[in-house]
PDB file of C-alpha atoms in Angstrom:
ATOM      1  CA  MET A 193       2.636  53.697  87.171  1.00  0.00           C
ATOM      2  CA  ARG A 194       1.240  52.517  83.816  1.00  0.00           C
ATOM      3  CA  ARG A 195       2.844  53.990  81.014  1.00  0.00           C
ATOM      4  CA  ARG A 196       0.188  55.659  78.414  1.00  0.00           C
ATOM      5  CA  ARG A 197      -0.801  53.265  75.574  1.00  0.00           C
ATOM      6  CA  ARG A 198      -0.775  54.292  72.219  1.00  0.00           C
ATOM      7  CA  ALA A 199      -3.997  54.704  70.649  1.00  0.00           C
ATOM      8  CA  PHE A 200      -5.583  51.392  69.510  1.00  0.00           C
ATOM      9  CA  PRO A 201      -6.547  51.978  65.771  1.00  0.00           C
ATOM     10  CA  ARG A 202     -10.060  49.902  64.812  1.00  0.00           C
ATOM     11  CA  ARG A 203      -8.980  46.548  63.477  1.00  0.00           C
ATOM     12  CA  LYS A 204      -9.158  46.767  59.996  1.00  0.00           C
ATOM     13  CA  VAL A 205     -10.197  43.934  57.899  1.00  0.00           C
ATOM     14  CA  CYS A 206      -9.061  43.029  54.561  1.00  0.00           C
ATOM     15  CA  ARG A 207     -11.355  44.707  52.091  1.00  0.00           C
ATOM     16  CA  PHE A 208     -10.890  42.201  49.438  1.00  0.00           C
ATOM     17  CA  CYS A 209     -11.501  39.526  51.713  1.00  0.00           C
ATOM     18  CA  ALA A 210     -14.469  41.118  52.764  1.00  0.00           C
ATOM     19  CA  ASP A 211     -16.096  41.785  49.291  1.00  0.00           C
ATOM     20  CA  SER A 212     -14.830  39.034  46.792  1.00  0.00           C
ATOM     21  CA  SER A 213     -16.278  40.962  43.814  1.00  0.00           C
ATOM     22  CA  LEU A 214     -13.313  43.551  44.082  1.00  0.00           C
ATOM     23  CA  ALA A 215     -10.894  42.561  41.476  1.00  0.00           C
ATOM     24  CA  ILE A 216      -7.134  43.505  41.740  1.00  0.00           C
ATOM     25  CA  ASP A 217      -6.052  44.609  37.950  1.00  0.00           C
ATOM     26  CA  TYR A 218      -2.843  46.438  36.975  1.00  0.00           C
ATOM     27  CA  LYS A 219      -4.852  47.843  34.016  1.00  0.00           C
ATOM     28  CA  ASP A 220      -7.304  49.662  36.933  1.00  0.00           C
ATOM     29  CA  PRO A 221      -5.192  52.741  38.135  1.00  0.00           C
ATOM     30  CA  LYS A 222      -7.965  54.299  39.984  1.00  0.00           C
ATOM     31  CA  MET A 223      -8.162  51.334  42.013  1.00  0.00           C
ATOM     32  CA  LEU A 224      -4.503  50.873  42.814  1.00  0.00           C
ATOM     33  CA  LYS A 225      -4.404  54.333  43.677  1.00  0.00           C
ATOM     34  CA  TYR A 226      -5.877  53.821  46.506  1.00  0.00           C
ATOM     35  CA  PHE A 227      -3.234  52.175  47.733  1.00  0.00           C
ATOM     36  CA  VAL A 228      -0.239  54.434  47.196  1.00  0.00           C
ATOM     37  CA  THR A 229       0.804  57.738  48.781  1.00  0.00           C
ATOM     38  CA  GLU A 230       0.432  61.050  46.929  1.00  0.00           C
ATOM     39  CA  ARG A 231       4.133  60.489  46.109  1.00  0.00           C
ATOM     40  CA  GLY A 232       3.564  57.227  44.705  1.00  0.00           C
ATOM     41  CA  LYS A 233       4.758  54.770  47.016  1.00  0.00           C
ATOM     42  CA  ILE A 234       2.848  51.473  48.203  1.00  0.00           C
ATOM     43  CA  ILE A 235       1.221  51.892  51.570  1.00  0.00           C
ATOM     44  CA  PRO A 236       2.545  49.226  53.720  1.00  0.00           C
ATOM     45  CA  ARG A 237       0.140  46.324  54.826  1.00  0.00           C
ATOM     46  CA  ARG A 238       0.159  47.708  58.405  1.00  0.00           C
ATOM     47  CA  ILE A 239      -1.475  51.029  56.954  1.00  0.00           C
ATOM     48  CA  SER A 240      -3.853  49.588  54.452  1.00  0.00           C
ATOM     49  CA  GLY A 241      -5.125  46.829  56.535  1.00  0.00           C
ATOM     50  CA  ASN A 242      -5.089  44.369  53.977  1.00  0.00           C
ATOM     51  CA  CYS A 243      -4.138  40.776  54.332  1.00  0.00           C
ATOM     52  CA  ALA A 244      -0.839  38.989  53.243  1.00  0.00           C
ATOM     53  CA  ARG A 245      -2.436  37.610  49.912  1.00  0.00           C
ATOM     54  CA  HIS A 246      -4.014  40.512  48.888  1.00  0.00           C
ATOM     55  CA  GLN A 247      -1.074  42.931  49.661  1.00  0.00           C
ATOM     56  CA  ARG A 248       0.786  40.800  47.575  1.00  0.00           C
ATOM     57  CA  ARG A 249      -1.213  40.797  44.785  1.00  0.00           C
ATOM     58  CA  ILE A 250      -1.600  44.836  45.074  1.00  0.00           C
ATOM     59  CA  THR A 251       1.861  45.030  45.466  1.00  0.00           C
ATOM     60  CA  THR A 252       2.632  43.233  41.981  1.00  0.00           C
ATOM     61  CA  ALA A 253      -0.256  44.947  40.410  1.00  0.00           C
ATOM     62  CA  ILE A 254       1.088  48.344  41.123  1.00  0.00           C
ATOM     63  CA  LYS A 255       4.409  47.296  39.742  1.00  0.00           C
ATOM     64  CA  LYS A 256       3.033  46.401  36.422  1.00  0.00           C
ATOM     65  CA  ALA A 257       0.971  49.679  36.566  1.00  0.00           C
ATOM     66  CA  ARG A 258       3.946  51.565  36.869  1.00  0.00           C
ATOM     67  CA  HIS A 259       6.134  49.421  34.011  1.00  0.00           C
ATOM     68  CA  ILE A 260       3.230  50.595  31.779  1.00  0.00           C
ATOM     69  CA  ALA A 261       3.134  53.980  32.676  1.00  0.00           C
ATOM     70  CA  LEU A 262      -0.415  53.653  33.907  1.00  0.00           C
ATOM     71  CA  MET A 263       1.176  54.545  37.648  1.00  0.00           C
ATOM     72  CA  PRO A 264       4.412  56.537  38.309  1.00  0.00           C
ATOM     73  CA  TYR A 265       7.174  55.199  39.891  1.00  0.00           C
ATOM     74  CA  THR A 266       7.665  58.695  41.659  1.00  0.00           C
ATOM     75  CA  THR A 267       5.926  61.960  41.482  1.00  0.00           C
ATOM     76  CA  ILE A 268       9.380  64.171  41.963  1.00  0.00           C
ATOM     77  CA  GLN A 269      10.145  64.352  38.410  1.00  0.00           C
ATOM     78  CA  PRO A 270      13.945  64.218  37.697  1.00  0.00           C
ATOM     79  CA  HIS A 271      15.489  66.884  35.475  1.00  0.00           C
TER      80      HIS A 271
ATOM     81  CA  MET B 210      -2.244  26.689  23.910  1.00  0.00           C
ATOM     82  CA  ARG B 211      -1.385  29.463  26.344  1.00  0.00           C
ATOM     83  CA  ARG B 212      -3.568  32.774  26.770  1.00  0.00           C
ATOM     84  CA  TYR B 213      -1.976  35.920  26.953  1.00  0.00           C
ATOM     85  CA  GLU B 214      -2.657  39.355  27.268  1.00  0.00           C
ATOM     86  CA  THR B 215      -0.148  42.128  25.793  1.00  0.00           C
ATOM     87  CA  LEU B 216      -0.705  46.008  26.943  1.00  0.00           C
ATOM     88  CA  PHE B 217       0.844  48.418  24.582  1.00  0.00           C
ATOM     89  CA  ILE B 218       1.407  52.072  24.026  1.00  0.00           C
ATOM     90  CA  VAL B 219       1.399  53.852  20.631  1.00  0.00           C
ATOM     91  CA  THR B 220       2.775  56.883  20.037  1.00  0.00           C
ATOM     92  CA  PRO B 221       0.402  59.374  20.406  1.00  0.00           C
ATOM     93  CA  ASP B 222       1.201  61.434  17.400  1.00  0.00           C
ATOM     94  CA  SER B 223       0.239  58.603  15.473  1.00  0.00           C
ATOM     95  CA  SER B 224      -3.101  58.819  12.992  1.00  0.00           C
ATOM     96  CA  GLU B 225      -6.115  56.723  12.726  1.00  0.00           C
ATOM     97  CA  GLU B 226      -4.064  55.056   9.844  1.00  0.00           C
ATOM     98  CA  ASP B 227      -1.123  54.790  11.760  1.00  0.00           C
ATOM     99  CA  LEU B 228      -3.256  52.902  14.414  1.00  0.00           C
ATOM    100  CA  LYS B 229      -4.496  50.668  11.683  1.00  0.00           C
ATOM    101  CA  ALA B 230      -1.015  49.931  10.172  1.00  0.00           C
ATOM    102  CA  VAL B 231      -0.016  49.043  13.807  1.00  0.00           C
ATOM    103  CA  ALA B 232      -3.264  46.990  14.579  1.00  0.00           C
ATOM    104  CA  GLU B 233      -2.840  45.009  11.468  1.00  0.00           C
ATOM    105  CA  LYS B 234       1.086  44.248  11.681  1.00  0.00           C
ATOM    106  CA  ILE B 235       0.253  43.064  15.281  1.00  0.00           C
ATOM    107  CA  GLN B 236      -2.373  40.845  14.702  1.00  0.00           C
ATOM    108  CA  GLY B 237      -0.561  39.723  11.399  1.00  0.00           C
ATOM    109  CA  VAL B 238       1.949  38.702  13.722  1.00  0.00           C
ATOM    110  CA  VAL B 239      -0.292  36.695  15.962  1.00  0.00           C
ATOM    111  CA  THR B 240      -1.907  34.744  13.124  1.00  0.00           C
ATOM    112  CA  GLY B 241       1.208  34.209  11.220  1.00  0.00           C
ATOM    113  CA  MET B 242       2.698  32.797  14.214  1.00  0.00           C
ATOM    114  CA  ASN B 243      -0.559  30.066  14.687  1.00  0.00           C
ATOM    115  CA  GLY B 244      -1.793  32.351  17.384  1.00  0.00           C
ATOM    116  CA  LYS B 245      -5.402  33.048  17.909  1.00  0.00           C
ATOM    117  CA  LEU B 246      -6.616  36.557  18.569  1.00  0.00           C
ATOM    118  CA  VAL B 247      -9.324  36.726  21.148  1.00  0.00           C
ATOM    119  CA  ASN B 248      -9.487  40.280  21.059  1.00  0.00           C
ATOM    120  CA  TYR B 249      -7.935  43.533  20.203  1.00  0.00           C
ATOM    121  CA  LYS B 250      -9.014  46.799  21.958  1.00  0.00           C
ATOM    122  CA  GLU B 251      -8.087  50.317  21.668  1.00  0.00           C
ATOM    123  CA  GLN B 252      -8.236  52.131  24.857  1.00  0.00           C
ATOM    124  CA  GLY B 253      -7.987  55.505  23.561  1.00  0.00           C
ATOM    125  CA  LYS B 254      -5.687  58.065  24.090  1.00  0.00           C
ATOM    126  CA  LYS B 255      -4.441  58.280  27.799  1.00  0.00           C
ATOM    127  CA  LYS B 256      -1.786  60.582  29.522  1.00  0.00           C
ATOM    128  CA  LEU B 257       0.972  58.347  30.919  1.00  0.00           C
ATOM    129  CA  ALA B 258       2.394  58.635  34.269  1.00  0.00           C
ATOM    130  CA  TYR B 259       5.608  59.530  33.151  1.00  0.00           C
ATOM    131  CA  ASN B 260       7.486  60.405  30.033  1.00  0.00           C
ATOM    132  CA  VAL B 261       8.016  57.305  27.684  1.00  0.00           C
ATOM    133  CA  LYS B 262      10.452  58.031  24.870  1.00  0.00           C
ATOM    134  CA  LYS B 263       9.965  61.915  25.619  1.00  0.00           C
ATOM    135  CA  GLN B 264       6.106  61.268  24.838  1.00  0.00           C
ATOM    136  CA  ASN B 265       3.699  62.212  27.872  1.00  0.00           C
ATOM    137  CA  LYS B 266       0.623  60.573  25.976  1.00  0.00           C
ATOM    138  CA  GLY B 267      -0.386  57.468  24.231  1.00  0.00           C
ATOM    139  CA  TYR B 268      -2.876  55.003  22.977  1.00  0.00           C
ATOM    140  CA  TYR B 269      -3.350  52.119  24.816  1.00  0.00           C
ATOM    141  CA  VAL B 270      -4.047  48.890  23.054  1.00  0.00           C
ATOM    142  CA  LEU B 271      -4.973  45.734  24.645  1.00  0.00           C
ATOM    143  CA  MET B 272      -4.916  42.787  23.053  1.00  0.00           C
ATOM    144  CA  ASP B 273      -5.995  39.447  24.043  1.00  0.00           C
ATOM    145  CA  TYR B 274      -4.574  35.826  22.374  1.00  0.00           C
ATOM    146  CA  LEU B 275      -3.703  32.585  22.397  1.00  0.00           C
ATOM    147  CA  GLY B 276      -0.286  31.004  21.163  1.00  0.00           C
ATOM    148  CA  LEU B 277       2.861  29.369  22.380  1.00  0.00           C
ATOM    149  CA  ALA B 278       5.590  31.336  23.783  1.00  0.00           C
ATOM    150  CA  ASP B 279       7.814  31.414  20.647  1.00  0.00           C
ATOM    151  CA  LEU B 280       4.723  33.777  19.155  1.00  0.00           C
ATOM    152  CA  VAL B 281       5.398  35.953  22.458  1.00  0.00           C
ATOM    153  CA  ALA B 282       8.900  36.240  21.765  1.00  0.00           C
ATOM    154  CA  GLU B 283       8.088  37.074  18.128  1.00  0.00           C
ATOM    155  CA  LEU B 284       5.915  39.849  19.042  1.00  0.00           C
ATOM    156  CA  GLU B 285       7.701  41.429  21.482  1.00  0.00           C
ATOM    157  CA  ARG B 286      10.715  41.843  19.138  1.00  0.00           C
ATOM    158  CA  ASN B 287       8.317  42.905  16.678  1.00  0.00           C
ATOM    159  CA  MET B 288       7.120  45.730  19.163  1.00  0.00           C
ATOM    160  CA  ARG B 289      10.666  46.545  20.443  1.00  0.00           C
ATOM    161  CA  LEU B 290      11.829  47.170  16.721  1.00  0.00           C
ATOM    162  CA  ASP B 291       8.491  49.259  15.854  1.00  0.00           C
ATOM    163  CA  GLU B 292       9.437  52.905  16.483  1.00  0.00           C
ATOM    164  CA  ARG B 293       5.466  53.673  17.042  1.00  0.00           C
ATOM    165  CA  ILE B 294       5.421  51.209  20.131  1.00  0.00           C
ATOM    166  CA  LEU B 295       6.299  52.905  23.068  1.00  0.00           C
ATOM    167  CA  LYS B 296       6.056  50.340  25.659  1.00  0.00           C
ATOM    168  CA  TYR B 297       4.524  46.950  26.200  1.00  0.00           C
ATOM    169  CA  ILE B 298       3.708  44.347  28.782  1.00  0.00           C
ATOM    170  CA  THR B 299       2.636  40.904  28.011  1.00  0.00           C
ATOM    171  CA  LEU B 300       0.803  38.572  31.193  1.00  0.00           C
ATOM    172  CA  LYS B 301      -0.189  34.936  30.575  1.00  0.00           C
ATOM    173  CA  LEU B 302      -3.715  34.340  31.799  1.00  0.00           C
ATOM    174  CA  ALA B 303      -3.723  30.852  31.692  1.00  0.00           C
ATOM    175  CA  ASP B 304      -1.447  27.747  31.124  1.00  0.00           C
ATOM    176  CA  THR B 305      -3.618  25.561  29.020  1.00  0.00           C
ATOM    177  CA  VAL B 306      -6.681  26.647  26.829  1.00  0.00           C
ATOM    178  CA  ASP B 307      -8.486  24.962  24.321  1.00  0.00           C
ATOM    179  CA  PRO B 308      -8.700  27.405  21.181  1.00  0.00           C
ATOM    180  CA  GLU B 309     -12.077  25.841  20.189  1.00  0.00           C
ATOM    181  CA  ASP B 310     -13.634  27.626  23.352  1.00  0.00           C
ATOM    182  CA  PHE B 311     -12.654  31.120  21.937  1.00  0.00           C
ATOM    183  CA  GLU B 312     -14.254  33.110  18.833  1.00  0.00           C
ATOM    184  CA  VAL B 313     -11.755  34.346  16.628  1.00  0.00           C
ATOM    185  CA  GLN B 314     -11.370  38.072  16.624  1.00  0.00           C
ATOM    186  CA  GLU B 315     -14.644  40.434  16.812  1.00  0.00           C
ATOM    187  CA  PRO B 316     -14.590  42.212  20.075  1.00  0.00           C
ATOM    188  CA  GLU B 317     -18.038  41.312  21.051  1.00  0.00           C
ATOM    189  CA  PRO B 318     -19.896  42.972  24.427  1.00  0.00           C
ATOM    190  CA  SER B 319     -20.804  39.724  25.385  1.00  0.00           C
ATOM    191  CA  GLU B 320     -17.709  37.644  25.008  1.00  0.00           C
ATOM    192  CA  ASP B 321     -16.077  40.772  26.812  1.00  0.00           C
ATOM    193  CA  THR B 322     -17.969  40.069  30.220  1.00  0.00           C
ATOM    194  CA  GLU B 323     -17.452  36.148  29.694  1.00  0.00           C
ATOM    195  CA  SER B 324     -13.998  36.390  29.636  1.00  0.00           C
ATOM    196  CA  VAL B 325     -13.581  38.775  32.385  1.00  0.00           C
ATOM    197  CA  ALA B 326     -15.371  36.620  34.612  1.00  0.00           C
ATOM    198  CA  GLU B 327     -13.323  33.572  33.477  1.00  0.00           C
ATOM    199  CA  VAL B 328     -10.361  35.175  33.873  1.00  0.00           C
ATOM    200  CA  GLU B 329     -10.193  37.026  37.296  1.00  0.00           C
ATOM    201  CA  PRO B 330      -9.325  33.859  39.388  1.00  0.00           C
ATOM    202  CA  GLU B 331      -6.608  33.012  37.170  1.00  0.00           C
ATOM    203  CA  VAL B 332      -4.818  36.015  37.092  1.00  0.00           C
ATOM    204  CA  ASP B 333      -4.279  35.855  40.536  1.00  0.00           C
ATOM    205  CA  GLU B 334      -3.022  32.638  39.933  1.00  0.00           C
ATOM    206  CA  THR B 335      -0.504  33.299  37.732  1.00  0.00           C
ATOM    207  CA  VAL B 336       0.491  36.649  39.341  1.00  0.00           C
ATOM    208  CA  GLU B 337       3.573  35.045  41.052  1.00  0.00           C
ATOM    209  CA  THR B 338       4.656  33.277  38.212  1.00  0.00           C
ATOM    210  CA  GLN B 339       4.592  36.288  35.868  1.00  0.00           C
ATOM    211  CA  GLU B 340       7.175  38.416  37.009  1.00  0.00           C
ATOM    212  CA  SER B 341      10.151  36.998  34.970  1.00  0.00           C
ATOM    213  CA  GLU B 342       7.864  36.841  31.501  1.00  0.00           C
ATOM    214  CA  GLU B 343       7.250  40.336  31.695  1.00  0.00           C
ATOM    215  CA  GLU B 344      10.445  42.198  33.233  1.00  0.00           C
ATOM    216  CA  ARG B 345      12.283  40.855  30.194  1.00  0.00           C
TER     217      ARG B 345
END
């Protein structure tokens, strides 16, 4: 008997490859916000659908934005 | 010469005059070390994502300039010592730049759009090599 397959999500295309006008910039937290969870964790490539090259750029941009306090490292505030 | 960009945060309780004083001081360092200021833009008061030196707000200032590595070192040293500056980040935008290609100072909108279009591919290219620069 065939085991039930997991639902196949739609194959996502990297949005940065599809639209070259989108720029990845650490100074733009509004755009980067899209690639982190509510808690501020970076969303993995398998979920976000980015290609390797753009995921890498997103990741470095988010880390830079965190460094300059444009984005949170975490939303759980330490006491 | 190299092209750099520095984004820094000035403490929120600074007045107009304080901001002016910071601008003068920072720009003085750039020009004093044979650098060339391309753009100096105050982005206004913004809320910080987390507290920095017990402040939850700050004035962001973005500065674009040409210079050499010793200028960056001197600039960052000054920023560390200055209590009005909470945090900074410096990025190299381009490795070899002809200083003649840039207008000195004056943040004109026309120049702005031009530099944005020109910079984007460069930013991507330099991303990998940046890490060591700014983590310091």
